[in-house]
Short mmCIF file of C-alpha atoms and ligand atoms in Angstrom, two decimals:
data_model
loop_
_atom_site.label_atom_id
_atom_site.label_comp_id
_atom_site.label_asym_id
_atom_site.label_seq_id
_atom_site.Cartn_x
_atom_site.Cartn_y
_atom_site.Cartn_z
CA MET A 1 -7.48 33.73 -21.23
CA SER A 2 -10.63 34.79 -23.19
CA ASN A 3 -9.90 32.35 -25.83
CA ARG A 4 -10.29 29.41 -23.64
CA TYR A 5 -12.78 26.60 -24.64
CA GLN A 6 -16.30 26.68 -23.00
CA VAL A 7 -17.64 23.31 -22.02
CA PRO A 8 -20.99 22.79 -23.81
CA ASP A 9 -23.99 23.02 -21.57
CA ARG A 10 -25.07 19.38 -22.16
CA PHE A 11 -22.27 18.11 -20.23
CA THR A 12 -23.58 20.06 -17.19
CA ALA A 13 -26.75 18.02 -17.64
CA GLY A 14 -24.75 14.59 -17.51
CA ALA A 15 -21.45 13.35 -17.97
CA GLN A 16 -22.49 9.53 -18.54
CA TYR A 17 -23.09 8.47 -22.06
CA ILE A 18 -25.07 5.18 -21.93
CA GLY A 19 -27.04 3.74 -24.72
CA GLY A 20 -26.55 6.61 -27.03
CA ARG A 21 -27.56 9.71 -24.82
CA LEU A 22 -25.79 11.68 -22.10
CA ARG A 23 -27.38 11.31 -18.51
CA PRO A 24 -26.37 12.24 -14.99
CA GLY A 25 -24.66 9.73 -12.81
CA THR A 26 -26.34 8.51 -9.79
CA SER A 27 -23.35 8.66 -7.32
CA GLU A 28 -23.59 11.00 -4.47
CA HIS A 29 -20.29 12.32 -5.37
CA THR A 30 -19.83 15.29 -7.54
CA GLN A 31 -16.64 15.24 -9.57
CA ARG A 32 -14.89 18.45 -10.64
CA VAL A 33 -13.00 19.06 -14.08
CA VAL A 34 -10.51 21.71 -13.39
CA ASP A 35 -8.59 23.76 -16.11
CA PRO A 36 -4.97 23.30 -14.58
CA ALA A 37 -3.65 26.47 -16.30
CA THR A 38 -5.95 28.58 -14.09
CA GLY A 39 -7.15 26.46 -11.26
CA GLU A 40 -10.71 27.20 -12.26
CA THR A 41 -13.62 24.48 -12.25
CA VAL A 42 -14.83 24.06 -15.82
CA LEU A 43 -17.41 21.32 -15.15
CA GLY A 44 -18.90 19.85 -12.14
CA TYR A 45 -20.76 16.42 -12.65
CA ALA A 46 -22.56 13.69 -10.96
CA ALA A 47 -20.16 10.79 -11.07
CA ALA A 48 -21.10 7.35 -12.00
CA GLY A 49 -22.05 5.02 -9.38
CA PRO A 50 -22.68 1.27 -9.53
CA ALA A 51 -26.10 1.77 -11.12
CA ASP A 52 -24.91 3.71 -14.08
CA VAL A 53 -22.12 0.99 -14.67
CA ASP A 54 -24.76 -1.68 -14.62
CA ALA A 55 -26.98 0.46 -17.08
CA ALA A 56 -24.03 0.93 -19.44
CA VAL A 57 -23.05 -2.92 -19.39
CA ALA A 58 -26.59 -3.70 -20.02
CA ALA A 59 -26.79 -1.30 -23.03
CA ALA A 60 -23.46 -2.90 -24.21
CA ARG A 61 -24.96 -6.40 -23.97
CA THR A 62 -28.06 -5.51 -25.80
CA ALA A 63 -26.05 -3.85 -28.62
CA LEU A 64 -23.55 -7.00 -28.87
CA PRO A 65 -25.51 -9.61 -31.06
CA GLY A 66 -26.31 -6.90 -33.70
CA TRP A 67 -22.85 -5.46 -33.74
CA ALA A 68 -21.00 -8.79 -33.45
CA GLY A 69 -23.32 -10.09 -36.30
CA ALA A 70 -22.72 -7.01 -38.68
CA THR A 71 -20.32 -7.82 -41.55
CA PRO A 72 -16.80 -6.76 -41.33
CA GLY A 73 -17.80 -4.41 -44.33
CA GLU A 74 -20.53 -2.93 -42.35
CA ARG A 75 -18.39 -2.27 -39.37
CA SER A 76 -15.43 -0.91 -41.49
CA ALA A 77 -17.93 1.55 -43.31
CA ALA A 78 -19.18 2.89 -39.82
CA LEU A 79 -15.77 3.23 -38.75
CA HIS A 80 -14.77 5.26 -41.92
CA ARG A 81 -17.87 7.64 -41.31
CA PHE A 82 -16.50 7.93 -37.68
CA ALA A 83 -13.17 9.19 -38.79
CA ALA A 84 -14.91 11.57 -41.13
CA VAL A 85 -16.91 12.92 -38.06
CA LEU A 86 -13.89 13.08 -35.98
CA ALA A 87 -12.08 15.05 -38.59
CA ALA A 88 -15.13 17.49 -38.79
CA ASP A 89 -14.81 18.01 -35.06
CA ALA A 90 -11.04 18.17 -34.80
CA GLY A 91 -10.73 21.88 -33.60
CA GLU A 92 -13.26 21.42 -30.90
CA LEU A 93 -11.84 18.06 -29.67
CA ALA A 94 -8.30 19.78 -29.62
CA ARG A 95 -9.50 22.72 -27.46
CA ALA A 96 -11.50 20.48 -25.12
CA GLU A 97 -8.40 18.19 -24.65
CA THR A 98 -6.35 21.29 -24.07
CA LEU A 99 -8.65 22.51 -21.58
CA GLN A 100 -8.97 19.33 -19.21
CA CYS A 101 -5.27 18.42 -19.55
CA GLY A 102 -3.34 21.66 -19.87
CA LYS A 103 -1.51 20.27 -22.75
CA PRO A 104 -0.29 22.84 -25.32
CA ILE A 105 -2.79 23.47 -28.22
CA ARG A 106 -0.07 22.66 -30.59
CA LEU A 107 0.25 19.31 -29.11
CA SER A 108 -3.52 18.57 -29.11
CA THR A 109 -3.85 19.83 -32.66
CA GLU A 110 -0.93 18.16 -34.20
CA PHE A 111 -0.75 14.94 -32.25
CA ASP A 112 -3.55 13.93 -30.06
CA VAL A 113 -6.46 14.77 -32.39
CA PRO A 114 -4.91 13.66 -35.83
CA GLY A 115 -3.28 10.34 -34.24
CA THR A 116 -6.84 9.68 -32.96
CA ILE A 117 -8.51 10.18 -36.59
CA ASP A 118 -5.54 8.27 -38.11
CA ASN A 119 -6.32 5.38 -35.60
CA THR A 120 -9.83 5.41 -36.44
CA ALA A 121 -8.99 5.15 -40.31
CA PHE A 122 -6.70 2.29 -39.74
CA PHE A 123 -9.21 0.27 -37.83
CA ALA A 124 -11.89 1.08 -40.49
CA GLY A 125 -9.43 -0.78 -42.97
CA ALA A 126 -8.30 -3.54 -40.31
CA ALA A 127 -11.85 -4.50 -39.56
CA ARG A 128 -12.02 -6.21 -42.73
CA HIS A 129 -8.97 -8.11 -42.33
CA LEU A 130 -9.47 -10.35 -39.21
CA GLN A 131 -7.75 -13.39 -39.79
CA GLY A 132 -8.31 -17.17 -38.80
CA GLN A 133 -6.20 -20.13 -39.99
CA SER A 134 -7.17 -21.26 -43.28
CA ALA A 135 -9.27 -24.36 -43.40
CA GLY A 136 -8.02 -27.89 -43.97
CA GLU A 137 -8.15 -31.55 -43.33
CA TYR A 138 -5.61 -31.82 -40.55
CA SER A 139 -7.11 -35.35 -39.74
CA GLY A 140 -8.13 -37.46 -42.52
CA ASP A 141 -11.53 -37.66 -41.33
CA HIS A 142 -12.20 -34.03 -40.62
CA THR A 143 -12.36 -30.58 -41.83
CA SER A 144 -11.10 -28.10 -39.37
CA TYR A 145 -11.25 -24.13 -39.56
CA VAL A 146 -10.73 -21.48 -37.18
CA ARG A 147 -13.23 -18.70 -36.25
CA ARG A 148 -12.23 -15.55 -35.02
CA GLU A 149 -14.87 -14.21 -32.74
CA PRO A 150 -15.51 -11.01 -30.54
CA ILE A 151 -15.05 -11.57 -26.85
CA GLY A 152 -18.21 -9.72 -25.76
CA VAL A 153 -18.65 -6.67 -23.37
CA ILE A 154 -15.08 -4.90 -22.86
CA GLY A 155 -14.83 -2.95 -19.63
CA SER A 156 -12.04 -0.39 -20.38
CA ILE A 157 -10.22 1.86 -17.94
CA ALA A 158 -8.12 4.87 -19.17
CA PRO A 159 -5.69 7.22 -17.62
CA TRP A 160 -5.72 11.24 -17.66
CA ASN A 161 -2.50 11.90 -19.77
CA TYR A 162 -3.93 11.26 -23.43
CA PRO A 163 -7.65 10.94 -22.65
CA LEU A 164 -8.89 11.14 -26.42
CA GLN A 165 -6.05 8.86 -27.63
CA MET A 166 -6.65 6.42 -24.78
CA ALA A 167 -10.24 6.31 -25.60
CA ALA A 168 -9.36 5.60 -29.29
CA TRP A 169 -6.87 2.94 -28.58
CA LYS A 170 -9.21 1.05 -26.17
CA ILE A 171 -12.38 1.40 -28.25
CA LEU A 172 -11.45 1.09 -31.86
CA PRO A 173 -9.86 -2.42 -32.00
CA ALA A 174 -12.62 -3.76 -29.58
CA VAL A 175 -15.44 -2.50 -31.93
CA ALA A 176 -13.72 -3.27 -35.14
CA ALA A 177 -13.63 -6.74 -34.04
CA GLY A 178 -17.33 -6.72 -33.17
CA ASN A 179 -17.26 -6.27 -29.42
CA THR A 180 -19.24 -3.54 -27.57
CA VAL A 181 -17.34 -1.16 -24.86
CA VAL A 182 -18.07 0.47 -21.53
CA LEU A 183 -15.18 2.92 -21.24
CA LYS A 184 -14.32 4.55 -17.84
CA PRO A 185 -12.08 7.55 -18.46
CA ALA A 186 -10.07 9.11 -15.82
CA GLU A 187 -12.52 11.04 -13.68
CA ILE A 188 -10.70 14.37 -14.06
CA THR A 189 -10.74 14.18 -17.93
CA PRO A 190 -13.85 12.65 -19.12
CA LEU A 191 -14.77 15.54 -21.73
CA THR A 192 -13.13 14.20 -24.82
CA SER A 193 -13.97 10.41 -24.30
CA LEU A 194 -17.46 11.47 -24.09
CA MET A 195 -17.14 13.50 -27.35
CA PHE A 196 -15.64 10.52 -29.01
CA ALA A 197 -18.63 8.39 -27.94
CA GLU A 198 -21.02 10.97 -29.36
CA ALA A 199 -19.05 11.06 -32.51
CA ALA A 200 -19.50 7.41 -32.87
CA ARG A 201 -23.28 7.77 -32.69
CA GLU A 202 -23.24 10.50 -35.36
CA ALA A 203 -21.34 8.25 -37.47
CA GLY A 204 -24.00 5.63 -37.25
CA ILE A 205 -22.51 3.18 -34.95
CA PRO A 206 -25.52 1.72 -32.95
CA ASP A 207 -26.47 3.12 -29.45
CA GLY A 208 -24.82 0.86 -26.85
CA VAL A 209 -21.91 -0.21 -28.76
CA VAL A 210 -19.70 2.51 -27.17
CA ASN A 211 -20.65 3.60 -23.67
CA VAL A 212 -18.82 6.07 -21.42
CA VAL A 213 -19.05 5.98 -17.40
CA SER A 214 -17.35 8.93 -15.83
CA GLY A 215 -16.49 8.19 -12.26
CA THR A 216 -13.73 7.32 -9.76
CA GLY A 217 -11.94 4.27 -9.81
CA ARG A 218 -12.86 2.96 -6.65
CA GLU A 219 -16.71 3.42 -7.20
CA ALA A 220 -17.11 3.02 -10.87
CA GLY A 221 -14.11 1.29 -11.82
CA GLU A 222 -14.06 -1.57 -9.42
CA HIS A 223 -17.67 -2.32 -10.21
CA LEU A 224 -16.90 -2.49 -13.87
CA VAL A 225 -13.86 -4.50 -13.65
CA THR A 226 -16.00 -6.98 -11.49
CA HIS A 227 -19.24 -6.99 -13.29
CA PRO A 228 -20.44 -10.62 -14.24
CA ASP A 229 -21.26 -9.38 -17.81
CA VAL A 230 -18.07 -8.01 -18.64
CA ALA A 231 -16.10 -10.62 -20.58
CA MET A 232 -12.62 -8.71 -20.77
CA VAL A 233 -10.92 -5.89 -18.91
CA SER A 234 -8.73 -3.60 -20.70
CA PHE A 235 -6.80 -1.24 -18.47
CA THR A 236 -4.06 1.63 -19.12
CA GLY A 237 -2.68 3.27 -16.08
CA SER A 238 -0.06 2.97 -13.11
CA THR A 239 1.27 -0.42 -12.45
CA ALA A 240 0.03 -0.04 -8.85
CA VAL A 241 -3.67 0.28 -9.86
CA GLY A 242 -2.93 -2.48 -12.75
CA LYS A 243 -2.20 -4.96 -9.77
CA ARG A 244 -5.37 -4.31 -8.19
CA VAL A 245 -7.39 -4.37 -11.39
CA ALA A 246 -5.62 -7.63 -12.37
CA ALA A 247 -6.60 -9.29 -8.97
CA LEU A 248 -10.10 -8.20 -9.14
CA ALA A 249 -10.46 -9.29 -12.90
CA THR A 250 -8.72 -12.57 -12.41
CA ALA A 251 -11.20 -13.71 -9.41
CA SER A 252 -13.81 -13.95 -12.10
CA VAL A 253 -11.61 -15.36 -14.84
CA LYS A 254 -11.75 -12.50 -17.31
CA ARG A 255 -9.52 -11.71 -20.20
CA LEU A 256 -7.09 -9.04 -19.13
CA HIS A 257 -5.03 -6.31 -21.07
CA LEU A 258 -2.85 -4.25 -19.01
CA GLU A 259 -0.79 -1.20 -20.39
CA LEU A 260 0.95 0.07 -17.36
CA GLY A 261 3.77 2.45 -16.30
CA GLY A 262 7.26 2.97 -17.87
CA LYS A 263 10.69 4.56 -17.07
CA ALA A 264 11.97 4.80 -20.43
CA PRO A 265 15.75 4.68 -21.12
CA PHE A 266 17.62 6.71 -23.38
CA VAL A 267 20.99 5.39 -24.13
CA VAL A 268 23.35 7.47 -26.00
CA PHE A 269 26.65 5.64 -27.37
CA ASP A 270 29.91 7.76 -27.64
CA ASP A 271 29.65 7.76 -31.54
CA ALA A 272 26.20 9.27 -31.57
CA ASP A 273 25.30 12.49 -33.37
CA ALA A 274 25.32 14.64 -30.15
CA GLU A 275 23.19 17.34 -31.32
CA ALA A 276 20.38 14.95 -32.21
CA ALA A 277 20.70 13.31 -29.01
CA ILE A 278 20.31 16.78 -27.33
CA GLN A 279 17.15 17.73 -29.29
CA GLY A 280 15.72 14.17 -28.88
CA ALA A 281 16.43 14.13 -25.13
CA VAL A 282 14.54 17.39 -24.52
CA ALA A 283 11.63 16.77 -26.82
CA GLY A 284 11.37 13.24 -25.48
CA SER A 285 11.53 14.20 -21.91
CA LEU A 286 9.14 17.23 -22.27
CA ILE A 287 6.46 15.81 -24.55
CA ASN A 288 2.87 16.24 -22.74
CA THR A 289 4.97 18.07 -19.84
CA GLY A 290 6.53 14.62 -19.40
CA GLN A 291 3.41 12.78 -18.66
CA ASP A 292 3.88 10.08 -21.23
CA CYS A 293 4.36 6.62 -20.39
CA THR A 294 7.14 6.32 -22.88
CA ALA A 295 8.54 9.79 -22.27
CA ALA A 296 12.57 9.60 -21.79
CA THR A 297 13.38 9.61 -18.19
CA ARG A 298 16.48 7.97 -17.49
CA MET A 299 19.29 9.16 -20.23
CA TYR A 300 22.49 7.21 -19.91
CA VAL A 301 25.45 8.71 -21.93
CA GLN A 302 28.75 7.27 -22.59
CA ARG A 303 31.44 9.09 -20.71
CA PRO A 304 33.16 10.96 -23.62
CA LEU A 305 29.92 12.50 -24.53
CA TYR A 306 28.57 13.13 -21.03
CA ASP A 307 29.55 16.73 -20.17
CA ARG A 308 28.65 17.93 -23.73
CA LEU A 309 25.28 16.53 -23.67
CA VAL A 310 24.55 17.72 -20.13
CA GLU A 311 25.32 21.24 -21.05
CA GLY A 312 23.40 21.06 -24.19
CA ILE A 313 20.32 19.62 -22.53
CA ALA A 314 20.56 22.30 -19.77
CA ASP A 315 20.85 25.07 -22.45
CA THR A 316 18.01 23.71 -24.69
CA MET A 317 15.83 23.25 -21.80
CA ALA A 318 16.15 26.95 -20.79
CA THR A 319 14.68 28.11 -24.35
CA VAL A 320 11.43 26.20 -23.62
CA ARG A 321 8.40 28.63 -23.28
CA LEU A 322 6.30 27.62 -20.36
CA GLY A 323 2.84 29.47 -20.75
CA ASP A 324 -0.91 29.39 -21.39
CA PRO A 325 -1.61 25.96 -23.21
CA PHE A 326 -4.10 27.97 -25.32
CA ASP A 327 -1.27 30.16 -26.89
CA PRO A 328 0.18 28.40 -30.08
CA ALA A 329 3.45 29.74 -28.88
CA THR A 330 3.72 27.71 -25.76
CA ASP A 331 5.98 24.87 -25.73
CA LEU A 332 4.96 23.47 -21.96
CA GLY A 333 1.79 23.97 -20.39
CA PRO A 334 0.80 22.98 -16.88
CA LEU A 335 0.75 19.48 -15.52
CA VAL A 336 -2.52 17.96 -15.46
CA SER A 337 -3.50 18.77 -12.04
CA HIS A 338 -2.18 20.62 -9.00
CA ALA A 339 -1.82 17.34 -7.13
CA GLN A 340 0.30 15.91 -9.93
CA ARG A 341 2.36 19.27 -9.95
CA ASP A 342 2.70 19.01 -6.22
CA ARG A 343 3.94 15.16 -6.46
CA VAL A 344 6.57 16.08 -9.33
CA ALA A 345 7.65 19.12 -7.13
CA ALA A 346 8.19 16.82 -4.04
CA VAL A 347 10.29 14.41 -6.03
CA VAL A 348 12.65 17.14 -7.12
CA GLU A 349 12.82 18.66 -3.74
CA ARG A 350 13.82 15.19 -2.18
CA ALA A 351 16.40 14.70 -4.99
CA ARG A 352 18.26 17.96 -3.99
CA SER A 353 19.46 15.85 -0.90
CA TYR A 354 21.06 13.06 -2.93
CA ALA A 355 21.65 14.60 -6.54
CA LYS A 356 22.25 17.62 -8.41
CA VAL A 357 19.28 19.56 -9.84
CA LEU A 358 20.72 21.67 -12.56
CA THR A 359 17.80 23.76 -13.72
CA PRO A 360 15.67 25.96 -11.29
CA GLY A 361 13.38 22.78 -10.75
CA ARG A 362 10.69 24.84 -8.65
CA ALA A 363 7.01 25.68 -9.39
CA PRO A 364 6.61 29.32 -10.51
CA ALA A 365 4.13 31.44 -8.62
CA GLY A 366 0.64 31.74 -9.67
CA ASP A 367 -2.66 29.70 -10.05
CA GLY A 368 -1.60 27.21 -12.73
CA ALA A 369 -0.08 23.79 -12.10
CA TYR A 370 3.03 24.64 -13.75
CA PHE A 371 6.50 22.96 -13.43
CA PRO A 372 9.58 23.96 -15.35
CA PRO A 373 11.83 21.51 -17.45
CA THR A 374 13.97 20.00 -14.85
CA LEU A 375 17.48 18.34 -15.29
CA ILE A 376 19.05 16.09 -12.56
CA THR A 377 22.59 14.33 -12.57
CA GLY A 378 24.54 12.53 -10.03
CA ALA A 379 21.72 10.49 -8.78
CA ALA A 380 22.40 6.93 -7.59
CA ARG A 381 21.16 4.05 -9.53
CA GLU A 382 18.79 2.96 -6.88
CA SER A 383 17.40 6.61 -5.93
CA GLU A 384 13.90 7.49 -6.36
CA VAL A 385 14.51 9.64 -9.55
CA VAL A 386 16.04 6.74 -11.37
CA ARG A 387 13.83 4.22 -10.23
CA ASN A 388 10.37 5.56 -10.12
CA GLU A 389 7.92 6.95 -12.63
CA ILE A 390 7.88 10.78 -12.00
CA PHE A 391 5.37 11.54 -14.77
CA GLY A 392 6.52 15.29 -15.08
CA PRO A 393 9.06 17.26 -17.10
CA VAL A 394 12.06 15.74 -15.32
CA LEU A 395 15.03 14.27 -16.97
CA VAL A 396 17.85 12.17 -15.10
CA VAL A 397 21.19 11.90 -16.78
CA LEU A 398 23.89 9.44 -15.55
CA PRO A 399 27.09 8.22 -17.27
CA PHE A 400 28.52 4.86 -18.44
CA ASP A 401 31.56 3.48 -19.77
CA THR A 402 31.34 0.28 -21.46
CA ASP A 403 28.54 -0.65 -24.08
CA ASP A 404 27.77 -3.76 -21.71
CA GLU A 405 27.16 -1.49 -18.89
CA GLY A 406 24.91 0.95 -21.05
CA ILE A 407 22.50 -1.81 -21.82
CA ALA A 408 22.81 -3.40 -18.41
CA LEU A 409 21.58 0.07 -17.02
CA ALA A 410 18.81 0.41 -19.46
CA ASN A 411 17.37 -2.88 -18.20
CA ASP A 412 17.89 -1.91 -14.63
CA THR A 413 14.13 -1.63 -13.81
CA PRO A 414 11.06 -3.78 -13.63
CA TYR A 415 9.21 -1.71 -16.28
CA GLY A 416 9.73 -2.40 -20.13
CA LEU A 417 7.59 -0.29 -22.24
CA ALA A 418 9.76 1.74 -24.65
CA ALA A 419 13.59 2.57 -24.87
CA SER A 420 15.86 4.30 -27.37
CA ALA A 421 19.56 3.80 -28.52
CA TRP A 422 21.59 6.46 -30.07
CA THR A 423 24.56 5.48 -32.20
CA ARG A 424 25.65 5.67 -35.84
CA ASP A 425 27.05 2.08 -35.54
CA VAL A 426 24.85 -0.57 -37.02
CA PHE A 427 26.10 -3.31 -35.00
CA ARG A 428 25.64 -1.31 -31.73
CA ALA A 429 22.25 -0.38 -32.70
CA ASN A 430 21.43 -3.94 -33.67
CA ARG A 431 22.62 -5.25 -30.37
CA ALA A 432 20.68 -2.68 -28.31
CA THR A 433 17.39 -3.29 -30.15
CA ARG A 434 17.99 -7.09 -29.36
CA GLU A 435 18.99 -6.80 -25.85
CA ILE A 436 17.10 -4.14 -24.34
CA ALA A 437 13.86 -5.63 -22.78
CA ALA A 438 11.01 -3.28 -23.84
CA GLY A 439 7.94 -3.26 -26.12
CA CYS A 440 9.43 -0.77 -28.37
CA VAL A 441 12.93 0.25 -28.99
CA TRP A 442 13.71 3.47 -31.13
CA VAL A 443 16.97 3.93 -32.84
CA ASN A 444 18.06 7.75 -33.00
CA ASP A 445 14.72 8.88 -31.96
CA HIS A 446 12.24 8.57 -29.15
CA ILE A 447 8.55 8.77 -29.02
CA PRO A 448 6.87 8.37 -32.49
CA ILE A 449 4.20 6.02 -32.66
CA ILE A 450 2.01 4.89 -35.46
CA SER A 451 -1.21 3.17 -36.03
CA GLU A 452 0.20 0.03 -37.98
CA MET A 453 2.68 -0.81 -35.09
CA PRO A 454 2.01 -2.27 -31.87
CA HIS A 455 2.33 -0.46 -28.42
CA GLY A 456 2.67 -2.42 -25.18
CA GLY A 457 4.96 -3.29 -22.41
CA TYR A 458 7.22 -6.09 -21.12
CA GLY A 459 7.47 -6.89 -17.33
CA ALA A 460 5.92 -4.43 -14.90
CA SER A 461 4.61 -2.45 -17.93
CA GLY A 462 2.04 -4.95 -18.61
CA PHE A 463 0.86 -7.28 -21.48
CA GLY A 464 -1.03 -7.17 -24.47
CA LYS A 465 -0.85 -4.66 -27.42
CA ASP A 466 -2.58 -1.67 -28.59
CA MET A 467 -2.78 -0.09 -31.97
CA SER A 468 -2.18 -2.27 -34.96
CA THR A 469 -3.59 -5.59 -35.91
CA TYR A 470 -1.76 -7.16 -33.04
CA SER A 471 -4.37 -5.58 -30.94
CA PHE A 472 -6.97 -7.98 -32.50
CA GLU A 473 -5.24 -10.77 -30.67
CA GLU A 474 -6.58 -8.96 -27.36
CA TYR A 475 -10.09 -8.38 -28.47
CA THR A 476 -10.73 -11.47 -30.10
CA GLN A 477 -10.94 -15.30 -29.31
CA VAL A 478 -10.36 -18.27 -31.56
CA LYS A 479 -12.73 -21.02 -32.01
CA HIS A 480 -11.70 -24.41 -33.59
CA VAL A 481 -14.59 -25.60 -35.79
CA MET A 482 -14.36 -29.43 -36.81
CA PHE A 483 -16.73 -31.30 -39.24
CA ASP A 484 -16.73 -34.87 -39.50
CA ASN A 485 -16.29 -36.00 -43.19
CA THR A 486 -16.97 -39.77 -42.74
CA ALA A 487 -20.69 -39.82 -42.15
CA VAL A 488 -20.39 -43.11 -40.30
CA ALA A 489 -21.85 -43.95 -37.01
CA ARG A 490 -18.77 -45.86 -35.60
CA LYS A 491 -16.01 -43.71 -36.47
CA ASP A 492 -12.26 -45.11 -36.64
CA TRP A 493 -11.35 -43.41 -33.34
CA HIS A 494 -14.26 -45.09 -31.37
CA ARG A 495 -11.94 -48.12 -31.15
CA THR A 496 -10.33 -46.52 -28.15
CA VAL A 497 -13.72 -46.99 -26.48
CA PHE A 498 -15.21 -49.86 -28.04
CA GLY A 499 -12.12 -52.02 -29.19
CA ALA A 500 -12.53 -53.86 -32.32
CA ARG A 501 -16.16 -54.64 -32.09
CA ARG A 502 -18.46 -53.73 -34.83
CA GLY A 503 -21.30 -51.33 -34.17
P1 NAD B 1 -4.05 5.54 -12.55
O1 NAD B 1 -3.57 4.07 -12.49
O2 NAD B 1 -4.07 6.36 -11.13
O3 NAD B 1 -5.55 5.50 -12.92
C1 NAD B 1 -5.71 5.08 -14.28
C2 NAD B 1 -7.39 4.76 -14.34
O4 NAD B 1 -7.75 3.72 -13.38
C3 NAD B 1 -8.16 5.97 -14.08
O5 NAD B 1 -9.24 5.86 -14.85
C4 NAD B 1 -8.49 5.61 -12.43
O6 NAD B 1 -9.89 6.47 -12.34
C5 NAD B 1 -8.91 4.21 -12.78
N1 NAD B 1 -8.66 3.72 -11.14
C6 NAD B 1 -8.03 4.04 -10.23
N2 NAD B 1 -8.11 3.07 -9.21
C7 NAD B 1 -8.95 2.12 -9.60
C8 NAD B 1 -9.28 0.82 -8.98
N3 NAD B 1 -9.26 0.56 -7.86
N4 NAD B 1 -10.31 0.02 -9.93
C9 NAD B 1 -10.33 0.26 -11.12
N5 NAD B 1 -9.91 1.41 -11.73
C10 NAD B 1 -9.28 2.25 -11.05
O7 NAD B 1 -3.14 6.26 -13.49
P2 NAD B 1 -3.11 7.70 -14.12
O8 NAD B 1 -2.51 8.58 -12.96
O9 NAD B 1 -4.53 8.07 -14.51
O10 NAD B 1 -2.19 7.90 -15.26
C11 NAD B 1 -0.88 7.61 -15.28
C12 NAD B 1 -0.28 6.24 -15.53
O11 NAD B 1 -0.84 5.73 -16.54
C13 NAD B 1 1.22 6.25 -15.53
O12 NAD B 1 1.56 5.14 -14.53
C14 NAD B 1 1.49 5.93 -16.92
O13 NAD B 1 2.60 5.37 -17.22
C15 NAD B 1 0.27 5.02 -17.27
N6 NAD B 1 0.05 5.02 -18.75
C16 NAD B 1 0.59 4.06 -19.48
C17 NAD B 1 0.29 3.81 -20.72
C18 NAD B 1 0.60 2.58 -21.57
O14 NAD B 1 0.37 2.58 -22.83
N7 NAD B 1 1.32 1.78 -20.85
C19 NAD B 1 -0.37 4.94 -21.45
C20 NAD B 1 -0.59 6.12 -20.70
C21 NAD B 1 -0.47 6.11 -19.45
#
């Protein structure tokens, strides 16, 4: 364990990044960041209290006119430099992410960090392509055009499963469009969000444009969501907390963007490439130790392939190497926390009474928050493992008979974030992509995301889009500007008030 990342001393002094510098929080609550692979505390910090949120919002407000007034070219240049700084810091960011989340270093190095850099480079380009409708004379007497304007100070709240990428997804489209941001990362994983904000400063993005308050949802999150100077709330997290955030934000008529939970179906039709479905199901359910809102969790297999796939998945899961996340040979690290491991273990224990747990499905002895890949069959449609988000390395497999039934089962949940359909038949694939209600439907794959394409849910998975230029719809507002072209005092339409009288 000697090669573990050491948290830099500067974070011991403070884990609030406000107006371009780190400072301690003013809450009486000390928050711990724990390495889930060992159970050791790697950082204790004074959490953000309401006064820190107020200071961060004030810094963001002060920075707003200058940043909103910068040209798209200037914002783009700063974001290009930002991408370069992140690329130079890539190794450190990956190690810090692995330390606080327990995710395998291979995942941090090959997915989280390059994804973040690519997102930054994407928004550097996209910043110059914010579009309004073209101008024109839509009434004979006027010229109209549309201005696309930033909204103001954005209050963003992020979860712990991909802290760096979530910071990027929340901050980049907002600042590319000229807003300023106060981000509250999950209190157990603030490190890489703070480093991301520091990198923004190093790239020359003005102080106050990006602020990070590290603290709990109740103390810092709710104060941010209800703050009168926050114009929009962008939340990624569970549906339960999302509902509370929505209620709080709505009371003060704030714009809202919600990226919530998921329970992604993985539907395999009987003509599918069985080996591809096996590999895809194991990778798609175990990525990030299953703590992925789009992870494959409910697998529906058409009856002729069912036995073969269950056997193949169990065999493939048995080859997955559980271990120290800093070891490049490790496939599956611990869950993010011991609390999360215990929640997952309890769900699996309860499942033993109503379904079959085919793999060992029990946490190994030791200090780490580990839980092995787990495969469950024979669960009823309405059972907990089929209906609720588990957020662990657990895959439930169920059979179906007709195509109609497969698609109906895929839609048999209030969630609608992502789904996949596995078939070699173009008509089946086309029907599944049309009829499955989710913000993303993959065909013959499950998980990949790209900066150019939108990510966001249907139904209880929320509304609004991250990534891609679609995210600008969230972080901008459109203004209609109308010029009179007649230059006369008594306009034609004044007849509705004055009748035919001359002015
Ligand atoms: P969570 O809902 O418990 O917490 C998310 C964030 O909200 C954290 O920063 C937390 O401190 C904060 N929070 C908690 N209570 C709050 C309150 N009352 N007011 C304001 N903020 C509050 O979620 P989590 O456990 O951190 O993350 C896992 C969840 O996130 C899963 O449900 C997962 O599906 C979801 N998620 C969704 C997406 C997506 O794109 N749709 C992406 C990643 C994670």
